[in-house]
Short mmCIF file of C-alpha atoms in Angstrom, two decimals:
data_model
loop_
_atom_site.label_atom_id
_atom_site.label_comp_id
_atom_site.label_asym_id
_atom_site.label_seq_id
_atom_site.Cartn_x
_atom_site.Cartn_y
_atom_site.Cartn_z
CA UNK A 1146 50.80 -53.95 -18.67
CA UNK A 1147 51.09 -55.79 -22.30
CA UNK A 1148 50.27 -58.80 -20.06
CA UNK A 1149 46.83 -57.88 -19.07
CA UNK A 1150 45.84 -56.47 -22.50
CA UNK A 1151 46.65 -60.09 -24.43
CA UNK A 1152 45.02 -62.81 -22.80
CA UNK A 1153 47.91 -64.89 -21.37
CA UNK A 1154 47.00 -66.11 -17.86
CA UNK A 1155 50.38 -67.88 -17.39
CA UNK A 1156 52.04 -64.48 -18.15
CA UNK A 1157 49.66 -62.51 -16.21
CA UNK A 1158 50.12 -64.72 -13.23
CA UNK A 1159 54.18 -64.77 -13.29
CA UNK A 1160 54.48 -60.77 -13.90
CA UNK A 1161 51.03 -59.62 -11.99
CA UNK A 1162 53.09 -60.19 -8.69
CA UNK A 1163 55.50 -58.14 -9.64
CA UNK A 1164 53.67 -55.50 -11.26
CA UNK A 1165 50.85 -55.02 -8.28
CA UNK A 1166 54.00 -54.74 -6.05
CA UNK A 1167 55.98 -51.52 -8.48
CA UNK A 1168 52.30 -49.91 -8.37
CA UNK A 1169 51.96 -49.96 -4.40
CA UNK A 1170 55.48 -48.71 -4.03
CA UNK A 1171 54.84 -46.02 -6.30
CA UNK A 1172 51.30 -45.30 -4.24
CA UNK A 1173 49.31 -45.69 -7.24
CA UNK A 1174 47.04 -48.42 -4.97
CA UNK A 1175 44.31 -48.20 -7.70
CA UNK A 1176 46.44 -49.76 -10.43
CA UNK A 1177 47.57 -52.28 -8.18
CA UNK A 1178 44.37 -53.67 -7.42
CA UNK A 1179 43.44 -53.60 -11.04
CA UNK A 1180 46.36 -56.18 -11.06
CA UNK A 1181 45.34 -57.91 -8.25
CA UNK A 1182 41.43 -58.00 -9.30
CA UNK A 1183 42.70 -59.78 -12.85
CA UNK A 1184 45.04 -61.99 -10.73
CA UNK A 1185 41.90 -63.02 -8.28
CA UNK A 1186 39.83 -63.96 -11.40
CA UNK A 1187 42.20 -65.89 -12.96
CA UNK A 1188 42.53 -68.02 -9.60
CA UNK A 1189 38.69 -67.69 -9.00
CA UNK A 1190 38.29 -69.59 -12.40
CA UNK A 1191 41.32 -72.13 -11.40
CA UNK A 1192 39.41 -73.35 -8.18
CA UNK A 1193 43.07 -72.39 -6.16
CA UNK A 1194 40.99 -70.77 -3.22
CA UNK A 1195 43.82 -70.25 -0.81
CA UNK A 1196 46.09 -68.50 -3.32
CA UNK A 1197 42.44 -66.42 -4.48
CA UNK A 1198 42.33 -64.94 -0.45
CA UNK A 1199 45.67 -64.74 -0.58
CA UNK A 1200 45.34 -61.98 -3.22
CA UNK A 1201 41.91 -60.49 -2.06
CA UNK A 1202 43.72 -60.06 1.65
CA UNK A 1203 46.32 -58.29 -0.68
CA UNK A 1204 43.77 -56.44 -2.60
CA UNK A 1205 42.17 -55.26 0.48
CA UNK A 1206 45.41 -53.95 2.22
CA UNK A 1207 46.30 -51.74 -0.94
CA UNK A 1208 42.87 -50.22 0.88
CA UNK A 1209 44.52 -50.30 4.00
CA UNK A 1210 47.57 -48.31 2.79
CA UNK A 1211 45.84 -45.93 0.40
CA UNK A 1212 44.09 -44.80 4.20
CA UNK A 1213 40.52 -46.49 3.30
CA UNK A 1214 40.03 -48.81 6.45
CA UNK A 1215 35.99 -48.85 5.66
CA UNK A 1216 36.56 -49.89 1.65
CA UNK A 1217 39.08 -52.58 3.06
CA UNK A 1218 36.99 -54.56 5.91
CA UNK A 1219 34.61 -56.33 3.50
CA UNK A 1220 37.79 -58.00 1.45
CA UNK A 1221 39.11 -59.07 4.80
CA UNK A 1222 36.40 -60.44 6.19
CA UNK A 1223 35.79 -62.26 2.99
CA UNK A 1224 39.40 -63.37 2.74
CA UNK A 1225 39.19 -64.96 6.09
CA UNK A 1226 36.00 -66.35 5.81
CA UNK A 1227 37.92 -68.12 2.45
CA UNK A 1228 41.10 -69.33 4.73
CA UNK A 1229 38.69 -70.69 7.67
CA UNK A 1230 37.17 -72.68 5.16
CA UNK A 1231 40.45 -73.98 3.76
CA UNK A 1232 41.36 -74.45 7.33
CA UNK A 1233 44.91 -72.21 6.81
CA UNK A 1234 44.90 -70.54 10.45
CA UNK A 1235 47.99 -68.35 9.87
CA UNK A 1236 46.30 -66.73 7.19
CA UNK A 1237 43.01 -66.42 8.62
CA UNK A 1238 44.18 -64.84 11.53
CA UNK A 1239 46.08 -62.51 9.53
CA UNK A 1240 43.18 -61.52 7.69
CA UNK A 1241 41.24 -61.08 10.83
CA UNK A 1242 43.91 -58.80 12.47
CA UNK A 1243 44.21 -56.77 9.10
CA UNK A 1244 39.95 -56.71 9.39
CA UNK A 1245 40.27 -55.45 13.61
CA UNK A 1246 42.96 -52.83 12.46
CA UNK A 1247 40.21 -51.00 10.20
CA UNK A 1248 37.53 -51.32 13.10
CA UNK A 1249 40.30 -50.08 15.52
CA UNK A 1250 41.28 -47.00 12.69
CA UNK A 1251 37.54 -46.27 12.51
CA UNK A 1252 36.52 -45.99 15.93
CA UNK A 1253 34.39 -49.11 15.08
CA UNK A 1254 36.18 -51.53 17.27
CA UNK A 1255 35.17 -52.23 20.94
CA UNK A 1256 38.19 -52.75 23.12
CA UNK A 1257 36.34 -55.30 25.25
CA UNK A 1258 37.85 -58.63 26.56
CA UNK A 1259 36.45 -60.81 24.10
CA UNK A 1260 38.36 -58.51 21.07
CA UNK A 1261 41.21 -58.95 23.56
CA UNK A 1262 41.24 -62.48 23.69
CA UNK A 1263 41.03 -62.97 20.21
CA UNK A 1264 43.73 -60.71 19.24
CA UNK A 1265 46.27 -62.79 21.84
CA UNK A 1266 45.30 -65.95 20.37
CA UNK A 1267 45.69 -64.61 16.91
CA UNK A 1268 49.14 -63.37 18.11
CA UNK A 1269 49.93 -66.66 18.81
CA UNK A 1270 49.01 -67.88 15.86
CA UNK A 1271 50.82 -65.94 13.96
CA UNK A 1272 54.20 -66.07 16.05
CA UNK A 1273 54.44 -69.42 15.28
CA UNK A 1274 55.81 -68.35 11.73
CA UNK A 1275 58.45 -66.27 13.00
CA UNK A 1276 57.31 -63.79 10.19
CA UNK A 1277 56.51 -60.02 10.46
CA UNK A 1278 52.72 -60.81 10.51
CA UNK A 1279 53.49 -61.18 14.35
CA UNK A 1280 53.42 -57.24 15.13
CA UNK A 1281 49.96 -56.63 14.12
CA UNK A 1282 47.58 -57.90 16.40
CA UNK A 1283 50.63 -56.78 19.35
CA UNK A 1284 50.44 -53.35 17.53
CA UNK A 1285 46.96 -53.28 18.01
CA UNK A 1286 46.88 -54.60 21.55
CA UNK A 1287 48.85 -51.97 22.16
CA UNK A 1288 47.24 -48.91 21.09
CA UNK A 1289 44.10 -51.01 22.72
CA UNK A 1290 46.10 -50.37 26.17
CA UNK A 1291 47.39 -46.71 25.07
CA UNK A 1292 43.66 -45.75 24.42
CA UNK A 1293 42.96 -47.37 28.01
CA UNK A 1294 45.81 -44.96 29.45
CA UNK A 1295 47.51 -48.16 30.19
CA UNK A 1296 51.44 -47.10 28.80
CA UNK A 1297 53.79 -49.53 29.87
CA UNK A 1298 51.78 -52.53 28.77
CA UNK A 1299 51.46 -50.69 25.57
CA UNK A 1300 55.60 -49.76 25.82
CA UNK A 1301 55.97 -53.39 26.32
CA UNK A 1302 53.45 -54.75 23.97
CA UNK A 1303 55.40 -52.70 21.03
CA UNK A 1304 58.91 -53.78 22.65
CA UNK A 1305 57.31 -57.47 22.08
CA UNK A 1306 55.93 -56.48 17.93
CA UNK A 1307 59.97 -54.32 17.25
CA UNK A 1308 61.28 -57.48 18.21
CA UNK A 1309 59.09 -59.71 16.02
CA UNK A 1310 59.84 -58.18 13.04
CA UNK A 1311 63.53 -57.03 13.46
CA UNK A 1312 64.76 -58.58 10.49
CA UNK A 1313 62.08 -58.76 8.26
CA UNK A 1314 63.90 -56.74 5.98
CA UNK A 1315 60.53 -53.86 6.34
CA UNK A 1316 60.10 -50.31 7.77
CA UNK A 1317 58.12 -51.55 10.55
CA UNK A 1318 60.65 -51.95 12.88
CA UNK A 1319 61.37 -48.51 12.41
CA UNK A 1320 57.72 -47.24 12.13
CA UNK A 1321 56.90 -49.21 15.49
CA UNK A 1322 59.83 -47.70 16.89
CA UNK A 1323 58.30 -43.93 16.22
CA UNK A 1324 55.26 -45.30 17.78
CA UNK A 1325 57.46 -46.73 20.82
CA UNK A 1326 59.23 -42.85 21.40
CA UNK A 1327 55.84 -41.55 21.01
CA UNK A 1328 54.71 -43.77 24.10
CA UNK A 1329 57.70 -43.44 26.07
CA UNK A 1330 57.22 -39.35 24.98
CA UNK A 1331 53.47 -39.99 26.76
CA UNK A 1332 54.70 -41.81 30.12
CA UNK A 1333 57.19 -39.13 30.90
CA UNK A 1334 53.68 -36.78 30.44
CA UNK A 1335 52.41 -38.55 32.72
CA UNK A 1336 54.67 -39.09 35.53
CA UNK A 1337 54.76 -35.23 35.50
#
């Protein structure tokens, strides 16, 4: 905190990381994008615009968490508007997925082939990382399919984003694996 009341940028930027992180794993998502709004200025002003989407995509996904898809999109789109200008694909296309994820939580998000097409090239993209990034735009495909009544290329689809991130050292392996049992749950519905 001391480091955002005196006017040390070098501090600010070495401990704002850190700090934005303790506030989002303590669910206080409104002081950690106080951190990350100070930390987007200072790299505004330092002309670093990769590292400045970097931290709005951030700033937008404390949004995302907090369970405020529709505050979130406009940060994403402008985050990956910011990548596709400094031509960083992985990060654009994780921007993008994060921005389809709020459509998809809102209702707002037409699961036509076009949306399809870019989410598999996006997954592409971002599989060639071998990060967790990978199991979002599979994640989505899949609840895409679920919402179609199409189950086992959902069941597979999540298979596919488990195995992306299994050692990512997150919960999403284990929070795509609820959504997996909850699928599996649904085919045996409907083979009934």
């Amino acid at each position: 905190h001391q480091s955002l009341e005196i006017n040390d940028e070098e501090l600010q930027k070495r401990s704002g990381n850190l700090l934005y992180r303790w506030y989002e794993h303590h669910f206080k998502y409104n002081e950690a994008r106080k951190v990350l709004n100070r930390l987007i200025e200072i790299h505004r002003k330092e002309r670093k615009r990769i590292r400045e989407a970097i931290l709005i995509n951030n700033f937008a996904f404390e949004y995302w968490l907090e369970g405020k898809p529709d505050n979130a999109i406009p940060y994403f789109e402008e985050a990956a508007s910011i990548f596709k200008e400094e031509d960083d694909l992985f990060n654009c296309s994780n921007s993008r997925v994060n921005y389809l994820m709020c459509k998809f939580a809102l209702n707002k998000l037409e699961d036509n082939e076009e949306i399809e097409k870019e989410l598999r090239e996006h997954a592409q993209t971002l599989s060639t990382s071998g990060l967790w990034q990978e199991r979002k735009p599979l994640i989505l495909l899949a609840k895409i399919e679920e919402r179609r009544g199409n189950i086992n290329e959902a069941i597979g689809l999540v298979k596919k984003a488990i195995e992306s991130s299994k050692n990512s050292n997150t919960r999403y392996p284990e929070q795509d694996g609820g959504y997996l049992n909850y699928l599996l749950s649904e085919k045996k519905l409907q083979a009934r």
